[in-house]
Amino acid sequence: MPAVDHFPADQWARVLAQAWRDTARGRLGYQHPLGHAGLREEIAAYLRASRGLACAGDQVVIAAGSQNSLDLSYRLLADPGDVVAMEDPGYLGARAAATAAGLRIAAVPVDSDGLDVSVLEALEPAPRLVFVTPTHQFPLGVTMSLERRLALVAWARRTGAWVLEDDYDSEYRYGSRQLDPLTVLDRAGRVVYIGTFSKVLFPSLRMGYLVLPPGLVDGFEAAHLCSDIHRPVLEQAALARFMEQGHFAQHLRRTRELHAERRICLLEAARQRLGGLLDVQEAIAGLHLLGRLPDGVDDRAVCDAAAARGLDVWPLSLHAVNRSTRGLLLGYGGVSPALISSGVTALADAIEEVLSQAPAAV
Amino acid sequence: MPAVDHFPADQWARVLAQAWRDTARGRLGYQHPLGHAGLREEIAAYLRASRGLACAGDQVVIAAGSQNSLDLSYRLLADPGDVVAMEDPGYLGARAAATAAGLRIAAVPVDSDGLDVSVLEALEPAPRLVFVTPTHQFPLGVTMSLERRLALVAWARRTGAWVLEDDYDSEYRYGSRQLDPLTVLDRAGRVVYIGTFSKVLFPSLRMGYLVLPPGLVDGFEAAHLCSDIHRPVLEQAALARFMEQGHFAQHLRRTRELHAERRICLLEAARQRLGGLLDVQEAIAGLHLLGRLPDGVDDRAVCDAAAARGLDVWPLSLHAVNRSTRGLLLGYGGVSPALISSGVTALADAIEEVLSQAPAAV
């Protein structure tokens, strides 16, 4: 969760009112399946500036957040029974939607350089799709190395597979190191870029987008026609105005500072109070940090003990096919510094409780 | 299209502003996959009163219009390769989504009593699903007889098939005759009811709903989680207020009168100016009328000739698997009486043009 407590609600109320006046005047009927033209242009301009994507508005498709982008992509780019390669551990929602689309999942391990592309290259037959989070791997938080990125786009070109690059929280970067997205490195048009406003505005807006190689645009138009005709228009128009008027850039600057402060606050509190209990890893981007538990400690038991203290922490194993992967996901974006501090104290208690109950040697 | 020119834009602006204040105060994070609880309750109350459905709010699922309800239903209730029975002629969007979901289509003819259930009963093996529009068949405009309704729900109980009952424009009824929806007649929990606000509010809102047999609710929750997590929350909250405050009932009364006037206006203009060219059928519900062309006249050629005169008319054959079905769909909901009158004149010209070009005997 981002810092929704600092969302500029009054500014949003104004762009909503403006957008409704426009909508009522001529956009009450069916609209374009790919989305509001002005918003698609604003998103393309934003991605050209922020991510170096050489994209035009007509390559941008509006979707209901990353989940919807994935669902549409799976259904359009693969057939039931096809294999999709996924990071392990990786985003649970991406796995669930793939299973719902009838795809088989090939779990590919992730190390400190991101997805292990050599494992992918060895898969026979080659998967039809691969889902990756190169900027800030979910949930481990690592960044894919340039060497791996180049190997991945070369593999996709060679095999004709599609790469789904989910850049879900790249807006929040805390280091200087910034690598080109796969979409920029790809010269063969095999990468679909997936972005979302859930992390930079708010999740209940359900607004995200895909950036497509030009040859896929007609297919996604048909996919939208079949699944929902088009996305509701009012909030698309409001967001277009929010971006045009500069509020989006301003909000991003403000939340970048806020999230950076909260991240430091969590790292500092962890250093002071979680030594020996949880090894919290620094990550260069995003809204959460990963903590490694001592060997043999069940992350789900810790999460239950934390929940009993009113603390919502996710177990790493929830997102893993290989369940020996244990750890905790600590989201800090939507949590004030005071709550981060008291939360870390409660978390230390929860881990100690589980440790005290565990068999002496596991 | 409904009479969106009479949509109460100022009232909607007020409920939007109220709904945004509520949303900003505590609903910016992820919400319930099945939809806004208050809206689900309002819809259930509305359907109990208007359609006699004995449903509770927790059986109602919010979806992005009927198209999205169909897409979710196809994916959840059938597997790729399964057969779905559909009315022929029938709604093109329903066929397209079924094909996209990997289903095979069994086209079942429609006569003046609606879908021919005896043809359905003879299909071997029995289809897994059947899609029907009993209140006001799209596109023919006929109403399914009570006998057929009872036979259809009995068939579904016997075979274990699911019935998708799309009640897309039942709010607009012009006769006294009103039969129970299949959902009311069904005692075995085999019917999924699909409704939409596209025809009673406006299409670009993309808001509709399903009413489910209780056993299906968990499955649709999972389907939403995989496809979009949940629908955007703001306009759900706005619509809940619009209904709570009585604006919805008032708008419905007003548009019923407006649409009734427009329907009479179209029937009268057709009687005066389309004699011998187009036999316009009366229908007891909806926002469009069907016109039968003289034998051998190509409905697509007439639509092209009408389009050249600035008139948007749909060919019946577009919605037919059996393409010998010819006719014109004349939407009147979104058209003022003055435009209906000039449109009918232009349509008479267009039909005459095509007749004059046709071979003497076809």
XYZ file of C-alpha atoms in Angstrom:
724
model
C 0.000 0.000 0.000
C 1.236 3.507 -0.803
C 0.826 6.486 1.541
C -2.868 6.971 0.765
C -3.167 9.063 3.929
C -1.389 11.804 1.932
C -3.466 11.502 -1.232
C -4.557 14.998 -2.419
C -8.287 14.350 -2.042
C -9.341 17.939 -2.770
C -7.399 18.127 -6.025
C -8.880 14.801 -7.065
C -12.385 16.051 -6.236
C -11.804 18.987 -8.573
C -10.562 16.909 -11.530
C -13.422 14.471 -10.958
C -15.958 17.302 -11.152
C -14.323 18.650 -14.308
C -14.173 15.187 -15.852
C -17.824 14.542 -15.066
C -18.875 17.761 -16.819
C -17.015 16.615 -19.947
C -18.376 13.084 -19.678
C -21.965 14.256 -19.265
C -21.601 16.503 -22.301
C -20.659 13.802 -24.767
C -19.161 10.642 -23.351
C -22.099 8.803 -21.822
C -22.272 6.301 -24.679
C -19.830 3.483 -25.424
C -16.199 4.614 -25.646
C -13.022 3.267 -27.236
C -12.081 -0.226 -25.948
C -8.409 0.677 -25.520
C -9.150 3.633 -23.245
C -9.464 7.421 -23.014
C -7.259 8.930 -25.741
C -6.004 11.820 -23.588
C -5.014 9.487 -20.757
C -3.202 7.129 -23.136
C -1.183 10.109 -24.444
C -0.384 11.315 -20.907
C 0.802 7.843 -19.875
C 2.991 7.521 -22.980
C 4.564 10.921 -22.301
C 5.147 9.978 -18.663
C 6.818 6.674 -19.598
C 8.992 8.308 -22.240
C 10.243 10.774 -19.634
C 10.452 8.500 -16.576
C 11.386 5.106 -18.055
C 12.866 5.890 -21.461
C 10.164 3.926 -23.270
C 9.921 5.057 -26.895
C 6.163 4.571 -26.969
C 3.200 6.404 -28.477
C -0.246 6.807 -26.943
C -1.755 4.331 -29.377
C 0.425 1.545 -27.927
C -1.019 2.161 -24.452
C -4.057 0.149 -23.317
C -5.962 1.025 -20.141
C -6.699 -1.938 -17.842
C -8.064 -2.507 -14.329
C -4.679 -2.593 -12.625
C -1.847 -5.076 -13.168
C -4.098 -8.016 -12.364
C -6.352 -7.215 -15.306
C -3.349 -6.577 -17.569
C -2.037 -10.027 -16.726
C -5.402 -11.695 -17.226
C -5.866 -10.093 -20.649
C -2.278 -10.976 -21.635
C -2.519 -14.609 -20.598
C -5.754 -15.082 -22.477
C -4.611 -13.317 -25.626
C -0.999 -14.492 -25.869
C -1.322 -18.146 -24.838
C -3.725 -21.060 -25.148
C -4.953 -23.327 -22.356
C -2.271 -25.936 -21.685
C 0.620 -23.633 -22.663
C 3.444 -23.059 -20.205
C 4.133 -19.700 -18.549
C 7.460 -19.309 -16.739
C 7.275 -17.385 -13.469
C 9.672 -16.173 -10.831
C 9.785 -18.365 -7.716
C 9.113 -16.851 -5.279
C 6.839 -14.568 -7.255
C 3.572 -12.672 -7.174
C 0.753 -14.990 -6.057
C -1.872 -13.076 -8.077
C 0.093 -13.664 -11.277
C 0.143 -17.399 -10.599
C -3.546 -17.523 -9.724
C -4.592 -15.743 -12.932
C -2.368 -18.030 -15.017
C -3.978 -21.101 -13.476
C -7.429 -19.592 -14.078
C -6.494 -19.099 -17.739
C -5.640 -22.802 -17.995
C -1.878 -22.263 -18.254
C 0.743 -24.526 -16.719
C 3.374 -22.852 -14.552
C 7.119 -23.416 -14.772
C 8.659 -22.032 -11.571
C 12.077 -20.478 -12.245
C 14.308 -19.606 -9.281
C 15.352 -16.044 -8.445
C 18.752 -15.125 -7.017
C 20.383 -11.794 -6.195
C 20.535 -10.942 -9.931
C 16.849 -11.675 -10.515
C 15.260 -14.507 -12.496
C 17.791 -17.214 -13.380
C 17.633 -16.973 -17.169
C 19.839 -20.054 -17.641
C 17.070 -22.182 -16.080
C 14.569 -20.577 -18.445
C 16.824 -21.278 -21.442
C 17.023 -24.950 -20.480
C 13.238 -25.466 -20.419
C 12.001 -27.783 -23.168
C 9.821 -26.874 -24.925
C 10.350 -23.143 -24.436
C 7.481 -21.525 -22.486
C 5.082 -19.423 -24.492
C 5.211 -16.616 -21.899
C 7.387 -15.432 -19.052
C 6.270 -13.111 -16.258
C 8.994 -11.010 -14.571
C 9.408 -8.049 -12.192
C 12.924 -6.854 -13.144
C 13.028 -3.448 -11.430
C 12.102 -4.640 -7.956
C 11.428 -8.332 -7.873
C 8.252 -9.228 -6.026
C 8.619 -10.409 -3.299
C 12.412 -10.658 -2.864
C 13.146 -7.033 -3.755
C 16.216 -7.749 -5.913
C 16.924 -5.994 -9.232
C 17.612 -7.980 -12.375
C 21.157 -7.451 -13.662
C 21.795 -5.961 -17.097
C 23.399 -9.221 -18.226
C 20.256 -11.169 -17.304
C 18.035 -8.574 -18.961
C 19.955 -8.843 -22.210
C 19.910 -12.646 -22.029
C 16.159 -12.625 -21.404
C 15.261 -10.418 -24.377
C 17.650 -12.430 -26.591
C 15.954 -15.655 -25.462
C 12.514 -14.188 -26.231
C 13.624 -13.106 -29.686
C 15.096 -16.545 -30.357
C 12.129 -18.580 -29.111
C 9.289 -16.227 -30.064
C 8.068 -16.178 -26.454
C 6.314 -13.163 -24.974
C 7.780 -11.420 -21.929
C 5.390 -9.722 -19.490
C 7.417 -7.054 -17.672
C 5.559 -5.913 -14.561
C 6.999 -2.596 -13.374
C 4.511 -2.311 -10.520
C 6.392 0.046 -8.189
C 9.395 1.362 -10.107
C 8.299 4.924 -9.369
C 9.819 4.569 -5.915
C 13.580 4.180 -6.249
C 15.990 4.936 -3.447
C 19.359 4.279 -5.051
C 21.139 5.825 -8.007
C 21.337 2.603 -9.975
C 18.690 2.440 -12.651
C 18.705 -0.074 -15.461
C 16.736 0.074 -18.687
C 13.426 -1.795 -18.619
C 13.297 -4.924 -20.784
C 10.869 -3.031 -23.015
C 13.667 -0.581 -23.851
C 16.277 -3.301 -24.438
C 13.944 -5.373 -26.613
C 14.376 -4.706 -30.336
C 12.165 -7.557 -31.521
C 8.815 -6.472 -30.078
C 8.496 -9.425 -27.687
C 7.990 -7.489 -24.433
C 4.669 -6.277 -23.020
C 5.143 -3.580 -20.363
C 2.678 -3.541 -17.449
C 2.267 -0.534 -15.159
C -0.224 0.442 -12.478
C -1.545 3.486 -10.628
C -2.340 1.385 -7.542
C 1.052 2.198 -6.033
C 1.257 5.860 -7.077
C -2.375 6.916 -6.569
C -4.578 4.409 -4.738
C -5.579 0.753 -5.224
C -9.386 1.102 -5.229
C -9.092 3.220 -8.405
C -8.288 -0.062 -10.255
C -6.324 1.720 -12.950
C -3.343 0.376 -14.803
C -2.037 0.056 -18.321
C -0.093 -2.026 -20.790
C 2.373 -0.771 -23.383
C 2.249 -3.090 -26.379
C 4.416 -3.879 -29.361
C 2.370 -2.302 -32.204
C 1.351 -5.682 -33.648
C -0.592 -6.611 -30.501
C -2.854 -3.551 -30.278
C -5.728 -4.943 -32.362
C -5.726 -8.170 -30.352
C -6.033 -6.332 -27.044
C -8.845 -4.234 -28.483
C -10.743 -7.431 -29.270
C -9.901 -8.832 -25.822
C -11.382 -5.752 -24.128
C -14.477 -5.916 -26.353
C -15.057 -9.500 -25.226
C -14.297 -9.003 -21.545
C -15.760 -5.582 -20.630
C -16.147 -3.515 -23.877
C -14.090 -0.755 -22.263
C -13.073 0.535 -18.841
C -15.359 3.064 -17.094
C -14.562 6.461 -18.579
C -14.980 9.033 -15.791
C -11.908 8.257 -13.712
C -9.806 7.852 -16.853
C -10.789 11.393 -17.827
C -10.111 12.613 -14.267
C -6.661 11.035 -14.238
C -5.845 12.540 -17.645
C -6.587 15.976 -16.169
C -4.663 15.192 -12.981
C -1.616 14.408 -15.130
C -2.098 17.316 -17.573
C -2.367 19.815 -14.723
C 0.872 18.616 -13.128
C -0.749 17.196 -9.978
C 0.477 13.711 -10.754
C 4.147 14.732 -10.974
C 3.774 16.759 -7.773
C 2.120 13.874 -5.919
C 4.858 11.530 -7.077
C 7.580 13.853 -5.765
C 5.823 14.153 -2.415
C 5.177 10.433 -1.994
C 8.726 9.585 -3.052
C 9.976 11.638 -0.110
C 7.383 10.181 2.241
C 8.124 6.610 1.255
C 11.885 7.190 1.486
C 11.420 8.483 5.047
C 9.239 5.532 5.977
C 11.744 3.108 4.489
C 14.583 4.607 6.532
C 12.370 4.545 9.603
C 11.670 0.819 9.124
C 15.334 -0.025 8.453
C 16.407 1.909 11.531
C 13.775 0.370 13.804
C 14.684 -3.101 12.488
C 18.380 -2.452 13.147
C 17.602 -1.441 16.723
C 15.016 -4.053 17.662
C 15.084 -7.025 15.284
C 18.765 -8.031 15.536
C 19.022 -11.840 15.643
C 15.290 -12.154 14.934
C 14.858 -10.828 11.417
C 17.464 -9.882 8.822
C 15.807 -7.029 6.913
C 17.230 -6.653 3.408
C 17.756 -3.253 1.824
C 16.057 -2.864 -1.547
C 16.571 -0.051 -4.005
C 12.916 0.394 -4.892
C 9.326 -0.193 -3.895
C 7.088 -0.024 -0.863
C 8.096 -3.125 1.075
C 11.198 -4.784 2.508
C 11.938 -8.450 2.904
C 13.015 -9.850 6.254
C 14.774 -13.227 6.505
C 13.824 -15.315 9.529
C 16.273 -17.560 11.399
C 16.476 -21.078 9.911
C 13.549 -23.320 10.698
C 11.152 -20.591 11.784
C 7.727 -20.894 10.151
C 6.869 -17.560 8.524
C 3.129 -18.287 8.638
C 3.273 -18.889 12.379
C 5.049 -15.539 12.798
C 2.390 -13.806 10.679
C -0.346 -15.362 12.817
C 1.399 -14.217 15.991
C 1.778 -10.736 14.456
C -1.895 -10.677 13.443
C -2.833 -11.443 17.062
C -1.013 -8.174 17.858
C -2.963 -6.272 15.188
C -0.091 -6.337 12.712
C -0.619 -7.283 9.051
C 2.576 -8.916 7.756
C 2.776 -11.328 4.807
C 4.663 -14.615 4.801
C 7.151 -14.988 1.963
C 6.176 -18.646 1.574
C 2.701 -17.542 0.417
C 4.321 -16.351 -2.808
C 6.605 -19.348 -3.271
C 6.088 -22.584 -5.191
C 9.131 -23.923 -3.370
C 7.779 -23.563 0.162
C 11.148 -23.880 1.896
C 11.527 -20.168 1.105
C 10.712 -18.396 4.401
C 10.576 -14.745 5.329
C 8.350 -11.769 5.988
C 7.156 -9.007 3.678
C 7.081 -5.717 5.535
C 5.032 -3.077 3.738
C 5.846 0.445 4.909
C 4.267 2.677 2.237
C 0.876 3.039 3.893
C 2.159 3.153 7.476
C 3.071 6.302 9.417
C 6.507 6.464 11.150
C 4.865 6.175 14.584
C 3.040 3.019 13.531
C 6.177 1.611 11.919
C 7.980 2.003 15.222
C 5.272 0.359 17.345
C 4.783 -2.290 14.646
C 8.427 -3.322 14.741
C 8.218 -3.721 18.529
C 5.129 -5.908 18.161
C 6.851 -7.890 15.413
C 9.876 -8.553 17.636
C 7.482 -9.918 20.274
C 5.734 -12.107 17.720
C 8.966 -13.622 16.426
C 10.227 -14.235 19.966
C 6.956 -15.947 20.807
C 7.280 -18.309 17.833
C 10.977 -18.934 18.580
C 10.158 -19.814 22.207
C 7.578 -22.366 21.051
C 9.756 -23.943 18.363
C 11.610 -27.206 18.949
C 15.142 -26.486 20.223
C 16.827 -27.631 17.014
C 15.030 -27.682 13.689
C -28.721 3.562 -26.268
C -31.021 5.018 -23.616
C -32.048 8.689 -23.485
C -28.707 9.889 -22.103
C -29.630 13.417 -23.175
C -31.990 13.410 -20.165
C -29.538 11.972 -17.644
C -29.633 14.040 -14.403
C -26.012 15.189 -14.616
C -26.246 17.587 -11.661
C -27.665 14.968 -9.297
C -24.961 12.560 -10.392
C -22.288 15.225 -9.775
C -23.578 15.569 -6.205
C -23.561 11.837 -5.411
C -20.124 11.550 -6.999
C -18.784 14.298 -4.740
C -20.355 12.649 -1.669
C -19.024 9.248 -2.685
C -15.533 10.636 -3.212
C -15.498 12.140 0.297
C -16.388 8.703 1.727
C -13.881 6.926 -0.512
C -11.062 9.308 0.401
C -11.804 8.809 4.091
C -11.328 5.068 4.161
C -11.765 3.228 0.892
C -8.597 4.000 -1.029
C -7.132 0.543 -0.385
C -8.253 -2.747 -1.906
C -11.970 -3.432 -1.520
C -14.203 -6.513 -1.589
C -13.959 -8.443 -4.895
C -17.740 -8.892 -5.143
C -18.436 -5.165 -4.939
C -19.559 -2.297 -2.699
C -21.770 -3.776 0.033
C -24.267 -0.889 0.027
C -24.711 -1.079 -3.733
C -25.202 -4.841 -3.628
C -27.966 -4.361 -1.038
C -29.620 -1.611 -3.093
C -29.594 -3.779 -6.217
C -31.062 -6.746 -4.344
C -33.857 -4.550 -2.937
C -34.533 -3.133 -6.397
C -34.749 -6.600 -7.978
C -36.981 -7.928 -5.217
C -39.383 -5.052 -5.858
C -39.177 -4.774 -9.637
C -38.603 -8.371 -10.769
C -39.773 -10.503 -7.862
C -36.318 -12.010 -7.334
C -36.029 -13.420 -3.811
C -32.376 -12.429 -3.557
C -30.106 -11.038 -0.851
C -27.285 -8.546 -1.307
C -24.658 -11.222 -0.806
C -25.856 -13.032 -3.954
C -25.214 -9.899 -6.036
C -21.852 -9.457 -7.769
C -20.849 -6.184 -9.398
C -19.399 -6.502 -12.905
C -18.403 -4.194 -15.774
C -21.723 -4.424 -17.594
C -23.354 -7.502 -19.112
C -20.330 -8.202 -21.282
C -18.147 -8.676 -18.210
C -20.841 -10.756 -16.477
C -20.910 -13.074 -19.474
C -17.137 -13.309 -19.676
C -16.823 -14.184 -15.982
C -19.669 -16.714 -16.261
C -18.282 -18.471 -19.309
C -14.878 -18.804 -17.718
C -16.135 -19.971 -14.364
C -18.993 -22.250 -15.390
C -17.500 -24.001 -18.417
C -14.196 -25.321 -19.690
C -12.624 -24.688 -23.100
C -14.230 -27.054 -25.599
C -17.592 -27.122 -23.790
C -20.746 -26.213 -25.689
C -22.828 -23.125 -24.942
C -26.281 -22.917 -26.533
C -27.261 -19.484 -27.813
C -30.253 -17.866 -29.400
C -30.009 -17.474 -33.178
C -30.241 -14.660 -34.005
C -28.721 -13.499 -30.747
C -26.409 -10.943 -29.193
C -23.124 -10.822 -31.129
C -21.119 -9.812 -28.027
C -22.269 -12.941 -26.205
C -21.069 -15.117 -29.079
C -17.746 -13.293 -29.334
C -16.985 -13.702 -25.619
C -17.920 -17.383 -25.747
C -15.544 -17.950 -28.641
C -12.812 -16.033 -26.789
C -13.365 -18.334 -23.783
C -12.764 -21.352 -26.031
C -16.395 -22.503 -25.998
C -18.199 -24.056 -28.933
C -21.528 -22.509 -29.887
C -24.740 -24.403 -30.570
C -27.104 -22.009 -32.377
C -30.731 -22.605 -31.335
C -33.508 -20.957 -33.370
C -35.877 -18.365 -31.915
C -39.532 -18.073 -32.893
C -42.354 -15.865 -31.645
C -42.294 -17.668 -28.266
C -38.546 -17.196 -27.804
C -35.782 -19.808 -27.830
C -37.025 -23.144 -29.206
C -36.442 -25.291 -26.103
C -37.292 -28.513 -27.972
C -34.189 -27.987 -30.141
C -32.143 -27.475 -26.984
C -33.569 -30.644 -25.425
C -32.542 -32.641 -28.493
C -28.874 -31.594 -28.362
C -26.526 -34.461 -27.542
C -24.587 -34.137 -25.320
C -26.488 -31.441 -23.433
C -24.707 -28.059 -23.536
C -22.984 -26.985 -20.336
C -24.476 -23.481 -20.596
C -27.312 -21.684 -22.320
C -27.504 -17.931 -22.864
C -31.003 -16.419 -23.208
C -32.799 -13.047 -23.232
C -36.339 -14.087 -22.229
C -37.910 -10.708 -21.419
C -37.089 -9.022 -24.699
C -35.134 -11.265 -26.986
C -32.150 -9.565 -28.535
C -32.416 -8.812 -31.430
C -35.882 -10.096 -32.416
C -37.753 -8.420 -29.567
C -40.027 -11.381 -28.766
C -40.871 -12.510 -25.220
C -40.348 -16.091 -24.139
C -43.627 -17.827 -23.297
C -44.288 -19.187 -19.822
C -44.418 -22.728 -21.201
C -40.957 -22.350 -22.728
C -39.636 -20.799 -19.516
C -40.851 -23.713 -17.461
C -39.451 -26.193 -19.982
C -36.084 -24.413 -19.944
C -35.652 -24.436 -16.157
C -36.812 -28.082 -16.033
C -34.238 -28.965 -18.704
C -31.495 -27.183 -16.730
C -32.449 -29.022 -13.534
C -32.451 -32.351 -15.382
C -29.163 -31.881 -17.217
C -27.273 -29.825 -14.637
C -26.642 -27.091 -17.213
C -26.349 -23.431 -16.213
C -28.736 -20.866 -17.656
C -27.488 -17.291 -18.153
C -30.575 -15.061 -18.142
C -29.689 -11.646 -19.566
C -32.394 -9.146 -18.582
C -30.597 -6.252 -20.265
C -33.489 -3.860 -20.832
C -36.469 -5.249 -18.936
C -36.860 -1.923 -17.124
C -38.600 -0.575 -20.195
C -41.877 -2.427 -20.673
C -44.777 -1.033 -22.672
C -47.398 -3.713 -22.318
C -49.216 -5.142 -19.339
C -47.952 -8.682 -19.869
C -45.097 -9.504 -17.551
C -43.801 -12.999 -16.962
C -41.607 -14.201 -14.138
C -37.890 -14.222 -14.914
C -36.344 -17.689 -15.209
C -34.498 -16.899 -11.987
C -37.841 -16.759 -10.173
C -39.179 -19.939 -11.779
C -35.974 -21.885 -11.096
C -36.091 -23.915 -7.880
C -32.851 -25.810 -8.464
C -30.354 -22.957 -8.453
C -29.331 -23.367 -12.093
C -30.018 -19.817 -13.302
C -27.602 -16.874 -13.190
C -29.373 -13.523 -13.594
C -27.509 -10.779 -15.484
C -28.533 -7.118 -15.302
C -26.952 -3.863 -16.406
C -27.104 -0.129 -15.739
C -26.026 0.640 -19.302
C -29.630 0.917 -20.420
C -31.029 2.708 -17.347
C -28.133 5.073 -16.567
C -25.447 5.301 -19.252
C -23.132 2.847 -21.048
C -19.743 4.458 -20.303
C -20.346 3.831 -16.582
C -19.657 0.129 -17.346
C -21.739 -1.072 -14.419
C -23.753 -4.241 -14.242
C -24.363 -7.144 -11.919
C -25.045 -10.827 -11.582
C -27.421 -12.479 -9.140
C -26.065 -15.908 -8.285
C -27.366 -19.109 -6.784
C -25.663 -19.059 -3.341
C -23.306 -21.921 -4.232
C -21.607 -19.882 -6.953
C -20.668 -16.810 -4.904
C -17.226 -18.031 -3.809
C -16.331 -18.981 -7.363
C -17.166 -15.525 -8.698
C -15.140 -13.959 -5.902
C -12.124 -15.978 -7.060
C -12.860 -15.079 -10.693
C -12.840 -11.359 -9.852
C -9.639 -11.747 -7.832
C -7.947 -13.300 -10.860
C -9.326 -10.925 -13.475
C -9.346 -7.467 -11.835
C -9.305 -7.929 -8.003
C -12.428 -5.758 -7.797
C -14.293 -3.107 -9.747
C -13.341 0.572 -9.191
C -15.098 1.677 -6.029
C -16.050 5.350 -6.485
C -18.871 4.999 -8.988
C -20.235 1.979 -7.116
C -20.496 4.168 -4.011
C -22.034 6.982 -6.060
C -24.644 4.658 -7.539
C -25.487 3.270 -4.101
C -26.262 6.826 -2.952
C -28.171 7.588 -6.164
C -30.394 4.595 -5.419
C -30.684 5.244 -1.659
C -31.724 8.838 -2.241
C -34.486 7.832 -4.669
C -32.914 9.432 -7.738
C -32.681 6.088 -9.500
C -36.401 5.326 -9.191
C -37.229 8.855 -10.306
C -34.905 8.642 -13.317
C -36.414 5.304 -14.268
C -39.941 6.737 -14.187
C -38.872 9.676 -16.315
C -36.985 7.620 -18.904
C -39.819 5.089 -19.103
C -42.104 7.887 -20.233
C -39.516 9.301 -22.588
C -38.781 5.940 -24.173
C -42.477 5.128 -24.480
C -43.002 8.412 -26.335
C -40.048 7.745 -28.610
C -41.279 4.244 -29.326
C -44.724 5.525 -30.331
C -43.074 8.209 -32.408
C -41.026 5.595 -34.296
C -44.010 3.269 -34.792
C -46.126 6.147 -36.080
C -43.433 7.466 -38.446
C -42.854 3.922 -39.722
C -46.585 3.450 -40.316
C -46.737 6.670 -42.320
C -43.541 6.386 -44.321
C -42.196 2.817 -44.395
C -45.249 0.949 -45.721
C -44.127 -1.719 -48.211
C -40.481 -1.010 -47.368
C -40.070 -2.145 -43.781
C -42.457 -4.078 -41.549
C -41.685 -2.701 -38.071
C -42.659 -5.160 -35.333
C -44.149 -4.003 -32.069
C -42.244 -5.220 -29.008
C -43.401 -5.025 -25.419
C -40.075 -3.942 -24.000
C -36.690 -2.405 -24.665
C -35.120 0.425 -26.580
C -35.186 -0.854 -30.141
C -37.638 -2.240 -32.678
C -37.055 -4.785 -35.377
C -37.999 -4.045 -38.977
C -38.447 -6.848 -41.530
C -37.232 -6.040 -45.032
C -38.936 -7.322 -48.197
C -37.634 -10.729 -49.296
C -34.235 -10.733 -50.918
C -33.150 -7.293 -49.719
C -29.662 -7.268 -48.208
C -29.851 -5.684 -44.746
C -26.158 -4.735 -44.795
C -26.602 -2.859 -48.068
C -29.508 -0.948 -46.498
C -27.385 -0.099 -43.440
C -24.601 1.169 -45.710
C -27.072 3.308 -47.648
C -28.471 4.598 -44.334
C -24.960 5.346 -43.035
C -24.322 7.427 -46.169
C -27.295 9.517 -44.980
C -25.824 9.869 -41.473
C -28.090 7.215 -39.995
C -26.760 4.451 -37.712
C -28.930 1.344 -38.159
C -27.835 -2.230 -37.457
C -28.378 -5.187 -39.766
C -30.138 -8.122 -38.125
C -27.852 -10.542 -40.007
C -24.889 -9.246 -37.960
C -26.379 -11.028 -34.944
C -27.312 -14.219 -36.775
C -25.412 -17.453 -37.274
C -27.979 -18.353 -39.932
C -27.339 -15.394 -42.216
C -30.570 -15.751 -44.204
C -32.160 -13.824 -41.311
C -32.525 -10.250 -42.615
C -33.852 -7.106 -41.007
C -32.970 -3.823 -39.360
C -32.552 -2.931 -35.697
C -33.923 0.537 -35.034
C -32.733 1.965 -31.741
C -34.927 4.820 -30.532
C -33.912 5.280 -26.879
C -31.143 7.778 -27.466
C -32.872 9.662 -30.304
C -35.131 12.702 -29.927
C -38.579 12.635 -31.608
C -37.444 15.196 -34.200
C -34.473 13.034 -35.151
C -36.629 9.897 -35.212
C -38.899 11.592 -37.734
C -36.097 12.770 -40.037
C -34.319 9.432 -39.561
C -37.320 7.445 -40.765
C -37.505 9.618 -43.876
C -33.811 9.008 -44.562
C -34.310 5.302 -43.947
C -37.160 5.137 -46.459
C -34.828 6.733 -49.032
C -32.063 4.258 -48.196
C -34.327 1.222 -48.599
C -35.733 2.568 -51.859
C -32.227 3.100 -53.170
C -31.266 -0.500 -52.413
C -34.543 -1.826 -53.859
C -33.971 0.138 -57.072
C -30.515 -1.393 -57.456
C -31.567 -4.978 -56.671
C -32.112 -7.517 -59.464
C -35.791 -7.519 -60.513
C -36.496 -10.948 -59.047
C -34.391 -12.416 -56.240
